[in-house]
GROMACS .gro file of C-alpha atoms in nm:
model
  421
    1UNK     CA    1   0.000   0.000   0.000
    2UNK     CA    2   0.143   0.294  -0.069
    3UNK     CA    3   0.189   0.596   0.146
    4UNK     CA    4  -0.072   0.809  -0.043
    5UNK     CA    5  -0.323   0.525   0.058
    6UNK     CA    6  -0.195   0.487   0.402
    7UNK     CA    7  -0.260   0.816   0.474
    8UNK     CA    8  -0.598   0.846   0.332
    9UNK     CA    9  -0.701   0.569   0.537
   10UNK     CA   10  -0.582   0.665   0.881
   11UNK     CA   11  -0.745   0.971   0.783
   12UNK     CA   12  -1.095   0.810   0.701
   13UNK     CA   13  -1.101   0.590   0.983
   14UNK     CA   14  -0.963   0.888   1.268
   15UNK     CA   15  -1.257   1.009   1.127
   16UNK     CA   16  -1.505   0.724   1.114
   17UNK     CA   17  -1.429   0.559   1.461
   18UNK     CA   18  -1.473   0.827   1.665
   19UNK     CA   19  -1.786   0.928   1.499
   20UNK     CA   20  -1.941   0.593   1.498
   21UNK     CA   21  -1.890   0.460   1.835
   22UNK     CA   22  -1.981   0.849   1.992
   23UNK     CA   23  -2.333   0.848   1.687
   24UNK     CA   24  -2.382   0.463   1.838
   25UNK     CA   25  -2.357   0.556   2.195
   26UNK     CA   26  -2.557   0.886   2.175
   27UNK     CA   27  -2.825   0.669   1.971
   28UNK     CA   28  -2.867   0.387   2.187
   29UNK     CA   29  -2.884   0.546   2.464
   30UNK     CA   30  -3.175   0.837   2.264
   31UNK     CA   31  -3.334   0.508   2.153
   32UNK     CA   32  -3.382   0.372   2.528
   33UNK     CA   33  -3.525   0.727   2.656
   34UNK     CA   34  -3.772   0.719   2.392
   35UNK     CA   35  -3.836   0.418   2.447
   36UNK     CA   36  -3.886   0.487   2.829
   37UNK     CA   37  -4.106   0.761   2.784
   38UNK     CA   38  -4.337   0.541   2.561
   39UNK     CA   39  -4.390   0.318   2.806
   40UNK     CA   40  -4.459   0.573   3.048
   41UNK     CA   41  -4.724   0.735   2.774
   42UNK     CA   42  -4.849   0.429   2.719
   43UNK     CA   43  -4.896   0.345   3.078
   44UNK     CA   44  -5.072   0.624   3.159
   45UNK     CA   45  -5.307   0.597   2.907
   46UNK     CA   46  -5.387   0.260   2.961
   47UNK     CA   47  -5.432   0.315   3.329
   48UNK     CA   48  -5.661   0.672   3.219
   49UNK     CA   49  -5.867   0.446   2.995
   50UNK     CA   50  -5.926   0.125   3.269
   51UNK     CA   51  -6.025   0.401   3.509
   52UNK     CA   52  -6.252   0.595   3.285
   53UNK     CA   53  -6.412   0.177   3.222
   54UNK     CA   54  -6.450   0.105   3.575
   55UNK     CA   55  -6.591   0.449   3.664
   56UNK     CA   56  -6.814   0.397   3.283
   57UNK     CA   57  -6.966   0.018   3.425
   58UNK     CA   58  -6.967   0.155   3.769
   59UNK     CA   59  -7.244   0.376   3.611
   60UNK     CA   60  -7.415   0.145   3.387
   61UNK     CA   61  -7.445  -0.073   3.677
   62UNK     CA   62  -7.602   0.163   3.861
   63UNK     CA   63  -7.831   0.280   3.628
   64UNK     CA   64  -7.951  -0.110   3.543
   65UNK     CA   65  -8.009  -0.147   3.933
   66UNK     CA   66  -8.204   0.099   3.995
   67UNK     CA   67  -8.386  -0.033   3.669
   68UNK     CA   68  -8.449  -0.324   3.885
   69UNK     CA   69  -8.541  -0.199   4.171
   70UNK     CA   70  -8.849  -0.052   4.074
   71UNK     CA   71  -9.173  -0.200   4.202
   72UNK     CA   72  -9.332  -0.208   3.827
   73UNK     CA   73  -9.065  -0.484   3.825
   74UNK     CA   74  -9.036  -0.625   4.124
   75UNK     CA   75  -9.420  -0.630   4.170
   76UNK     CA   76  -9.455  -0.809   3.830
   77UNK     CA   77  -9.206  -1.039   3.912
   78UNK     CA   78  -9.430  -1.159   4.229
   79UNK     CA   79  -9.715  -1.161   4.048
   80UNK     CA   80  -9.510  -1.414   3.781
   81UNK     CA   81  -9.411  -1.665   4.129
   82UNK     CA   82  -9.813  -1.670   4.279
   83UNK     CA   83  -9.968  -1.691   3.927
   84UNK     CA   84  -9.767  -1.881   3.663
   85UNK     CA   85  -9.789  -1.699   3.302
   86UNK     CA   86  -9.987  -1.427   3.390
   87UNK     CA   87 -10.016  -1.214   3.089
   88UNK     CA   88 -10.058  -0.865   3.209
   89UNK     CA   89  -9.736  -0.911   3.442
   90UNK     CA   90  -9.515  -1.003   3.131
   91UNK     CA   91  -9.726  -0.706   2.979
   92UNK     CA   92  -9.653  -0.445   3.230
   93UNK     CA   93  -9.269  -0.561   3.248
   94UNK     CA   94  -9.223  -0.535   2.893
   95UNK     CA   95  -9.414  -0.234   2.901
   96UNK     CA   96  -9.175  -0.076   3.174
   97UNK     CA   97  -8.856  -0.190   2.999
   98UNK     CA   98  -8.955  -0.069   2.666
   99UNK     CA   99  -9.016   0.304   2.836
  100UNK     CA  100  -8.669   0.273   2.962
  101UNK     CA  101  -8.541   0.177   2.661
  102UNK     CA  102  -8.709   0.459   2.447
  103UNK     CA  103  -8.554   0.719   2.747
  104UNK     CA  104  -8.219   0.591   2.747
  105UNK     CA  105  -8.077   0.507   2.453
  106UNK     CA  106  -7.786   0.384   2.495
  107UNK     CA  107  -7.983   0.053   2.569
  108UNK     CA  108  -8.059  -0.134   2.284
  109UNK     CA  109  -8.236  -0.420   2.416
  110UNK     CA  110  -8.336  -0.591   2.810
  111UNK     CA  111  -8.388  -0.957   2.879
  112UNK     CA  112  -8.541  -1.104   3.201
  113UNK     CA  113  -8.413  -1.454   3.376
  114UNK     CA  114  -8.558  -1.603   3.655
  115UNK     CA  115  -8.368  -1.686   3.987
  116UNK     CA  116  -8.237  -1.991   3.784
  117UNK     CA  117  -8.105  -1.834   3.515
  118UNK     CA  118  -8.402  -1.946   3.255
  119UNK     CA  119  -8.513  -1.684   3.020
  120UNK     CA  120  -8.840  -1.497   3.097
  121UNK     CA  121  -8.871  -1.212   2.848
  122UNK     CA  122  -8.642  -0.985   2.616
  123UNK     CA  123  -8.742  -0.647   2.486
  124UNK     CA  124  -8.802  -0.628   2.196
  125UNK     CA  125  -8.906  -0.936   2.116
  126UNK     CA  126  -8.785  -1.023   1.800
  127UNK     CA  127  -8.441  -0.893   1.888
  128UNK     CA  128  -8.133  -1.099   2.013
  129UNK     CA  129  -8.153  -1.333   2.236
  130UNK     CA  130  -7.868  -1.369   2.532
  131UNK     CA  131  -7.720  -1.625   2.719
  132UNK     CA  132  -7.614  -1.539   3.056
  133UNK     CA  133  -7.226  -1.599   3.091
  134UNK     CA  134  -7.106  -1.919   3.250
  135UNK     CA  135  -7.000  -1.777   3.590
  136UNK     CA  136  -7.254  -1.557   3.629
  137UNK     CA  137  -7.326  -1.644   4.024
  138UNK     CA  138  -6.960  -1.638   4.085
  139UNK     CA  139  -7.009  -1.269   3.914
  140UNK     CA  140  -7.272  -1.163   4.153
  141UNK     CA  141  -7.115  -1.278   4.465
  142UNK     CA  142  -6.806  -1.059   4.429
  143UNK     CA  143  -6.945  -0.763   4.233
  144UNK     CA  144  -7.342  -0.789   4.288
  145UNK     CA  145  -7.338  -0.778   3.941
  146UNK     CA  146  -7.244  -0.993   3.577
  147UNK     CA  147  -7.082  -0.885   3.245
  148UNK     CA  148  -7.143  -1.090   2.951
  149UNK     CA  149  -6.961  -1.122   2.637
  150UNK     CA  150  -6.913  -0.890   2.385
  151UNK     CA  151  -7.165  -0.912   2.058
  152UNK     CA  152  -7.015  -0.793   1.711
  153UNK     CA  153  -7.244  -0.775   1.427
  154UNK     CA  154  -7.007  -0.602   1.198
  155UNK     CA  155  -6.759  -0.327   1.267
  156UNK     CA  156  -6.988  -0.060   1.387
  157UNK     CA  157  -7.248  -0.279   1.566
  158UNK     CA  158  -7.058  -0.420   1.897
  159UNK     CA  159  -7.306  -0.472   2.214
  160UNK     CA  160  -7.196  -0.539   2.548
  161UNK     CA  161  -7.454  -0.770   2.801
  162UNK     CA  162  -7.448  -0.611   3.175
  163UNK     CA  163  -7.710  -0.758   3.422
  164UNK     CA  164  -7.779  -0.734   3.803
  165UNK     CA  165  -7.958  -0.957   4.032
  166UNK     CA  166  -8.341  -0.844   4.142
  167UNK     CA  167  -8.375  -0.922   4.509
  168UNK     CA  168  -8.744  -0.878   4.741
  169UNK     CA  169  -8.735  -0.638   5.004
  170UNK     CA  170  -8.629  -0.940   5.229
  171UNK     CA  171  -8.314  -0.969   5.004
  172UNK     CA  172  -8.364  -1.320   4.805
  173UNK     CA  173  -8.327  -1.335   4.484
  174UNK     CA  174  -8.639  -1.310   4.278
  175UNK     CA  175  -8.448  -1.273   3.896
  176UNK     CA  176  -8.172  -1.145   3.655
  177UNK     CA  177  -8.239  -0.841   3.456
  178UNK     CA  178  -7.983  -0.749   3.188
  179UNK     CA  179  -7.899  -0.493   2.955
  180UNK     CA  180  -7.753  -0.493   2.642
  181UNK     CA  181  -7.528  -0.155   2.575
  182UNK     CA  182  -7.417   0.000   2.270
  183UNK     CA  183  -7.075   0.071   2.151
  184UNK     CA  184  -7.111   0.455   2.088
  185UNK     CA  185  -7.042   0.482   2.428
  186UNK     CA  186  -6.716   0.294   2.459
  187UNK     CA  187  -6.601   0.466   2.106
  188UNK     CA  188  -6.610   0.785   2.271
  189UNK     CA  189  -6.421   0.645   2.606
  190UNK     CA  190  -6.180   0.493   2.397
  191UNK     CA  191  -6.139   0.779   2.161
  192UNK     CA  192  -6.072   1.071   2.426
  193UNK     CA  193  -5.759   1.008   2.551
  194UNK     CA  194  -5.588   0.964   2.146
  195UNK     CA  195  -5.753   1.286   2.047
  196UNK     CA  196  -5.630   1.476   2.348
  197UNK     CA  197  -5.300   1.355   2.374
  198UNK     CA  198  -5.291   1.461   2.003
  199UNK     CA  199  -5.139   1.139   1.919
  200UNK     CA  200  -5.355   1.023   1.572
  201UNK     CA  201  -5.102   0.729   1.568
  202UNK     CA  202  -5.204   0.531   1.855
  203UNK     CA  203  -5.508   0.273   1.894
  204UNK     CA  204  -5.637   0.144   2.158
  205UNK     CA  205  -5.803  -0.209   2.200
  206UNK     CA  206  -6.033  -0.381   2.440
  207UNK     CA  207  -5.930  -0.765   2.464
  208UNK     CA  208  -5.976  -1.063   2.669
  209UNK     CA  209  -5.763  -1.348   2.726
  210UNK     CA  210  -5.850  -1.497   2.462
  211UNK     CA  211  -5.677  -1.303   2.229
  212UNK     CA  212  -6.060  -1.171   2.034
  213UNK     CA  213  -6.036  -0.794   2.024
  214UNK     CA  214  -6.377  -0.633   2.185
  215UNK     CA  215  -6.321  -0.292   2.064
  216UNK     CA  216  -6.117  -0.118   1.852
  217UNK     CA  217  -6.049   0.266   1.793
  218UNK     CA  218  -5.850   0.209   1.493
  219UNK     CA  219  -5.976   0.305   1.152
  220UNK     CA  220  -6.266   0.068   1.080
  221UNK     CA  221  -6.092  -0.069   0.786
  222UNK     CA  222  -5.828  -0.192   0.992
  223UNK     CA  223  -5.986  -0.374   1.300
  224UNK     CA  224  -5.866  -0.664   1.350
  225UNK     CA  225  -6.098  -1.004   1.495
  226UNK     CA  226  -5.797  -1.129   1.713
  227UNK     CA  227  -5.495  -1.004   1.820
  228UNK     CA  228  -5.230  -1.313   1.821
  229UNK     CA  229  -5.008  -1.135   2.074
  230UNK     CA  230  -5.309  -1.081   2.386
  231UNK     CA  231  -5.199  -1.409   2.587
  232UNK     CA  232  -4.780  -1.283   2.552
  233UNK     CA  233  -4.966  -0.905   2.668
  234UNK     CA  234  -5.141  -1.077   2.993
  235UNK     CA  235  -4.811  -1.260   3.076
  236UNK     CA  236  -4.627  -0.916   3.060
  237UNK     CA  237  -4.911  -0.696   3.171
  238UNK     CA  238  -4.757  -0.335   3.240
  239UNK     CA  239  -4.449  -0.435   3.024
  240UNK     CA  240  -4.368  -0.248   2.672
  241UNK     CA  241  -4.411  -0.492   2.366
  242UNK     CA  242  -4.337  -0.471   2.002
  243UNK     CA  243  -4.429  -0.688   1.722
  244UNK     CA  244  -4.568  -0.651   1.381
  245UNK     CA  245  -4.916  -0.528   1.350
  246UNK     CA  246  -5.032  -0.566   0.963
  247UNK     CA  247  -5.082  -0.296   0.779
  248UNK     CA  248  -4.960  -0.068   1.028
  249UNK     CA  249  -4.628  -0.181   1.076
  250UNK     CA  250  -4.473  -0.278   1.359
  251UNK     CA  251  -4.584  -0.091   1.686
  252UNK     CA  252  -4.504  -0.066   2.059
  253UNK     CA  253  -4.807  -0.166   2.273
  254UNK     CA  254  -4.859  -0.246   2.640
  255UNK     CA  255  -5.166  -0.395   2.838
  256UNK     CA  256  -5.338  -0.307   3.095
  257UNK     CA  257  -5.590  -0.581   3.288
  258UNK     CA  258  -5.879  -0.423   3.386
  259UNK     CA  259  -5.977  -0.533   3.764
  260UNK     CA  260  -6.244  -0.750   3.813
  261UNK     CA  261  -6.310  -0.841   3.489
  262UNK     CA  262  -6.152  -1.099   3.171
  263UNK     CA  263  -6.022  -0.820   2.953
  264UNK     CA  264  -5.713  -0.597   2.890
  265UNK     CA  265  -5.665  -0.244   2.710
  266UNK     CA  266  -5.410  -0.244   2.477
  267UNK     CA  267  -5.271   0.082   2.406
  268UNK     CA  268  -5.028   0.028   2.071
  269UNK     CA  269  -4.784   0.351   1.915
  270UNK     CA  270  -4.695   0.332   1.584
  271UNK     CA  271  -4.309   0.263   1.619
  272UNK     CA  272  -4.206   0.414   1.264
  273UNK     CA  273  -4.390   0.771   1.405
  274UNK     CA  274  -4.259   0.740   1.751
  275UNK     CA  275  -3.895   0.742   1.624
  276UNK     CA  276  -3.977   0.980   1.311
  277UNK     CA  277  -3.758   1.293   1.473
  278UNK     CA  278  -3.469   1.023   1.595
  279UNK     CA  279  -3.419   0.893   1.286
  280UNK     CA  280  -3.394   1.248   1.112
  281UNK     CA  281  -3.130   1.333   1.357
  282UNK     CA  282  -3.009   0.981   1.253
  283UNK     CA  283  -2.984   1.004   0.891
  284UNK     CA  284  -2.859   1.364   0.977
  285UNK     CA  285  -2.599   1.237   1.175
  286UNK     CA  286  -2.491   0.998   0.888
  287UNK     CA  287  -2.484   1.290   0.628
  288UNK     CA  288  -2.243   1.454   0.822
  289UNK     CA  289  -2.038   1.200   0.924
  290UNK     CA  290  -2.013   1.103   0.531
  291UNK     CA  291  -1.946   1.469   0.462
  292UNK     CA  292  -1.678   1.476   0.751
  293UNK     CA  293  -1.519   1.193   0.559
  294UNK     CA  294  -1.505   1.326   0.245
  295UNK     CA  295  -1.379   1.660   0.366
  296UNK     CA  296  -1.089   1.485   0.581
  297UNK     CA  297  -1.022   1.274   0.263
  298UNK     CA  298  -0.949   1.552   0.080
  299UNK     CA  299  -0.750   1.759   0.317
  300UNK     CA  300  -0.546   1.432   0.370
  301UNK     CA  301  -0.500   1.402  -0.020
  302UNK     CA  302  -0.382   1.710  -0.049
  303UNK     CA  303  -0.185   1.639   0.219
  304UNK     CA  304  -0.037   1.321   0.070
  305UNK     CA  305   0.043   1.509  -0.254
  306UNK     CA  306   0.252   1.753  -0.026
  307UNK     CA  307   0.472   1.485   0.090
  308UNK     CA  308   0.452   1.266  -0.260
  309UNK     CA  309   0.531   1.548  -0.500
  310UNK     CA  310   0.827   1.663  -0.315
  311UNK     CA  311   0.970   1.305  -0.285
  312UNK     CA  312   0.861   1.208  -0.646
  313UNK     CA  313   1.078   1.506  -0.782
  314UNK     CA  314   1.378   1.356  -0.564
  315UNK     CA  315   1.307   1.009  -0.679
  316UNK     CA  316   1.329   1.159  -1.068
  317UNK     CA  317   1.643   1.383  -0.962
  318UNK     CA  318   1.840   1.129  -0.793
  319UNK     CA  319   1.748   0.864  -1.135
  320UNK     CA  320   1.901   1.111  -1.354
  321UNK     CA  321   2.196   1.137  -1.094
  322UNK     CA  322   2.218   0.755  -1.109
  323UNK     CA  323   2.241   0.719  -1.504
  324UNK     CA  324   2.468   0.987  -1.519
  325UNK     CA  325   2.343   1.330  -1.554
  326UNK     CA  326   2.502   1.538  -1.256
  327UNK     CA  327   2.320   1.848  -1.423
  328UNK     CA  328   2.006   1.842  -1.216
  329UNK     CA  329   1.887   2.073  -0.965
  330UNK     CA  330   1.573   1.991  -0.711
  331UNK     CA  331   1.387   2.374  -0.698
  332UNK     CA  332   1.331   2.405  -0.288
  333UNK     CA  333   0.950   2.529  -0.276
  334UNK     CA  334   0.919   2.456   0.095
  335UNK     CA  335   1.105   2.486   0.497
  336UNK     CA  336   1.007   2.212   0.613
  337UNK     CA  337   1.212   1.913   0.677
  338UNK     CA  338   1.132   1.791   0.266
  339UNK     CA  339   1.303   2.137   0.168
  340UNK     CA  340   1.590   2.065   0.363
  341UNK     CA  341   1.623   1.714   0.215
  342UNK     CA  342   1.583   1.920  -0.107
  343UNK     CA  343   1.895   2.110  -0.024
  344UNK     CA  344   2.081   1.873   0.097
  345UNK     CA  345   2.048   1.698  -0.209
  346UNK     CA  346   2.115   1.975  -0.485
  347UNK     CA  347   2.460   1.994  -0.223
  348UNK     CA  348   2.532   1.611  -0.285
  349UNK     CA  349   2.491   1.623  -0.653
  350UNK     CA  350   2.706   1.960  -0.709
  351UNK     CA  351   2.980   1.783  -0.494
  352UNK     CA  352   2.956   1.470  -0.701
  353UNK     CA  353   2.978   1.688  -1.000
  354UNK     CA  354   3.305   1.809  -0.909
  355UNK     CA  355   3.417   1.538  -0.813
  356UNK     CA  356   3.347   1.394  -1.117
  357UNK     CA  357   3.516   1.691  -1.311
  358UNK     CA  358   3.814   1.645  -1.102
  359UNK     CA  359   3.817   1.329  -1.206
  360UNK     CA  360   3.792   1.335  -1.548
  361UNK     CA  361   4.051   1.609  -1.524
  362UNK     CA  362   4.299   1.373  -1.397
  363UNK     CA  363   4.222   1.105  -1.637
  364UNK     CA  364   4.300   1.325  -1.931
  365UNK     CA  365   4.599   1.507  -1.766
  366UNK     CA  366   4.964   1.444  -1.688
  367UNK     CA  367   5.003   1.486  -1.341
  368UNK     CA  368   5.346   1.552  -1.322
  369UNK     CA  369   5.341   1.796  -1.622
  370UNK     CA  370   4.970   1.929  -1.635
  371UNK     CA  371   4.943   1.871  -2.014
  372UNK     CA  372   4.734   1.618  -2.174
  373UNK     CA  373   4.815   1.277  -2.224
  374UNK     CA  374   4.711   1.095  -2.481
  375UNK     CA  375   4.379   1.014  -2.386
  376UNK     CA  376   4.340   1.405  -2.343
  377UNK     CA  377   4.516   1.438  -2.674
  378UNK     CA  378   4.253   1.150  -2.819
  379UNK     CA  379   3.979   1.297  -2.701
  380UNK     CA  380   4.072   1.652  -2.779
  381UNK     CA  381   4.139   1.488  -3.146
  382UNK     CA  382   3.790   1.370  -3.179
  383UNK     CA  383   3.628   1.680  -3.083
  384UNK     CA  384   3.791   1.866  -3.324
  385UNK     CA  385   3.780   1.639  -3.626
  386UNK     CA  386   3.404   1.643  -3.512
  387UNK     CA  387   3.441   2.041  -3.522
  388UNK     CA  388   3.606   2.014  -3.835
  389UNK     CA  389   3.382   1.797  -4.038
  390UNK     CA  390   3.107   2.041  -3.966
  391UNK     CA  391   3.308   2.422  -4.035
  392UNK     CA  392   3.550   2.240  -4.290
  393UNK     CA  393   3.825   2.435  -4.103
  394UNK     CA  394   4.262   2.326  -4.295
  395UNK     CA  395   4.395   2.560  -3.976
  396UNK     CA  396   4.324   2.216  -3.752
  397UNK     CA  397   4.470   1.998  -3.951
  398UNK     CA  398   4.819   2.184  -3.961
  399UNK     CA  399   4.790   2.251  -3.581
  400UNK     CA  400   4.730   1.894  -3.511
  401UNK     CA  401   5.087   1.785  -3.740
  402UNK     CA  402   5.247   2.066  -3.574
  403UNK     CA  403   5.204   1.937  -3.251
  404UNK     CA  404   5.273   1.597  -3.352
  405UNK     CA  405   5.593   1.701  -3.496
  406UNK     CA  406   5.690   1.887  -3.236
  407UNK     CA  407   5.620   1.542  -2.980
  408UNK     CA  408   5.777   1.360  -3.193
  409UNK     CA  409   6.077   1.616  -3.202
  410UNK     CA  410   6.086   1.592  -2.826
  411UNK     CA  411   6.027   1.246  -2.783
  412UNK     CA  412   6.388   1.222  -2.992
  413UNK     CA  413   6.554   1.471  -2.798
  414UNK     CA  414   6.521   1.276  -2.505
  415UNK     CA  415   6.392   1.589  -2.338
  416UNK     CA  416   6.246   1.454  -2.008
  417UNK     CA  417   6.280   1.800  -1.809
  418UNK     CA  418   5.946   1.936  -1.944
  419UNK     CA  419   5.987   2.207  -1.671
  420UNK     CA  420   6.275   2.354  -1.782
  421UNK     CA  421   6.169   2.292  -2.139
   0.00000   0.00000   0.00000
């Protein structure tokens, strides 16, 4: 790898690690405070909604036993006991229960049962009939009162069953009278709290441990028959939950039992809306960390070609040095320590110029004498036969014999005292 390389990725990754493990840190730990407060959004709402149910059957309960407690009914019902099928009792009950029924209309039908739990009479007539839930004695003995099952007939048509006992001024038990109550009711209880929270997002669900939703306040395209995760919800009641939810993604829900009674509400969040603003500051995050990146990256190649440019000009200098040419000069553009290895190396090749001039000047030299020898002579020959051939100059030719007479002269002489000479 080369040093370019090196140094763009020490760069990158003084820049990534930091930046990763601090974004990871900061985001986990964002993640679990959202998170928290969820579940502390979600609790409260759950608990806000169970209380508004209690206090909501608290007064249909009321209001169905004081129903019963009137003496149209309880008179009728005596009359029933002396004088099996008597015709104007059943007429005067149903005509007391339809009354109610026309003032209150939030009840949509009554059925009478006898102390055994046999049917008597509904109002209307031709409407649904009930069946009185399994445990409905254990249900009077700990509330004075029995819930029945939920009736759907559609998504807009859900009826609840509610009854109390109908005791004798001696306090036996002379009958059941029950009351089946519309959903408007619940929609709005279930409603409130999403609208004012101002959170459109969440839903809330009435379930019972069987996992078959009751109620839903979802968009009525969207309810849902069952929800597969109710018995896992009981197990962790007051726990936050997440798993898939259809076609609204995947959600974070929690449960809430409601006391006294087989059911839960299940408050859900949308997940993708409660983390919305983190993951903007998320995918902000990872825009600037990519931008950090590329900005380091390109100080750090610029930085790279500060140090390469330099040393690939010495590398060229000092391969021109090595084949020969003692001619070149490194320009110093910089202090720092690369200009002084600049100037250190113009130094080095001057000196080996020199050196190499003083050498050739002793190779083509006598050095007792200072003239040429005959390799100075030689090569001084060729150059100017070379000069020659180009000027076509007789004045070297003559010089040349001259001096080669004249060596030859002095060669015979014997004259070895060139000094004196």
């Amino acid at each position: 790898m080369s040093i370019r390389n090196r140094i763009l990725v020490f760069a990158i990754l003084v820049t990534l690690v930091p930046s990763l493990g601090l974004g990871w840190l900061y985001f986990s730990q964002a993640e679990k405070a959202v998170r928290e407060s969820a579940r502390q959004e979600l609790a409260t709402t759950a608990a806000h909604v169970e209380r508004e149910l209690q206090l909501w059957l608290k007064e249909r309960f009321y209001e169905i036993r004081v129903f019963s407690s009137s003496y149209l009914l309880t008179g009728a019902l005596e009359t029933l006991h002396r004088e099996e099928g008597s015709r104007g009792a059943l007429a005067n009950i149903h005509d007391y229960l339809s009354l109610i029924r026309d003032q209150y209309g939030i009840y949509t039908a009554f059925q009478l049962f006898d102390e055994g739990g046999e049917p008597i009479l509904q109002d209307p007539a031709d409407g649904h009939s009930w069946q009185l839930p399994a445990n409905w004695r254990q249900q009077l003995g700990r509330q004075k009162g029995f819930t029945g099952e939920f009736s759907r007939k559609g998504e807009n048509n859900i009826r609840l069953l509610l009854g109390v006992p109908i005791t004798s001024r001696e306090g036996l038990l002379q009958g059941l009278l029950a009351a089946s109550v519309e959903s408007s009711a619940l929609a709005t209880l279930f409603t409130s709290p999403v609208v004012e929270k101002g959170k459109p997002v969440s839903t809330l669900l009435l379930v019972n441990r069987q996992g078959r939703v009751l109620f839903e306040s979802g968009p009525p395209g969207l309810s849902r028959e069952t929800l597969p995760q109710a018995d896992e919800l009981f197990r962790g009641a007051s726990e936050l939950m997440e798993y898939p939810s259809g076609q609204r993604g995947r959600v974070l829900a929690m449960l809430k039992p409601v006391q006294g009674h087989p059911w839960g509400i299940v408050v859900e969040m949308d997940r993708k809306a409660l983390f919305a603003n983190l993951e903007s500051v998320r995918n902000s995050a990872i825009l600037l960390v990519l931008g950090m990146v590329a900005l380091i990256g390109f100080f750090a190649w610029l930085l790279a070609r500060g140090i390469l440019n330099p040393l690939r000009e010495l590398t060229q200098a000092a391969q021109r040095v090595a084949e020969g040419d003692f001619d070149v000069s490194v320009q110093v553009r910089r202090s720092d320590e690369l200009g002084f290895a600049t100037v250190v190396f113009n130094d080095m090749v001057m000196q080996l110029r020199q050196s190499r001039e003083r050498l050739e000047l002793l190779t083509t030299t006598d050095s007792l004498t200072g003239l040429l020898n005959r390799k100075g002579i030689t090569e001084g020959f060729s150059t100017f036969l070379v000069r020659y051939r180009r000027h076509q100059r007789v004045c070297f030719v003559f010089l040349l014999l001259e001096m080669y007479v004249w060596k030859c002269w002095s060669d015979l002489s014997n004259v070895f005292n060139w000094d004196v000479l």
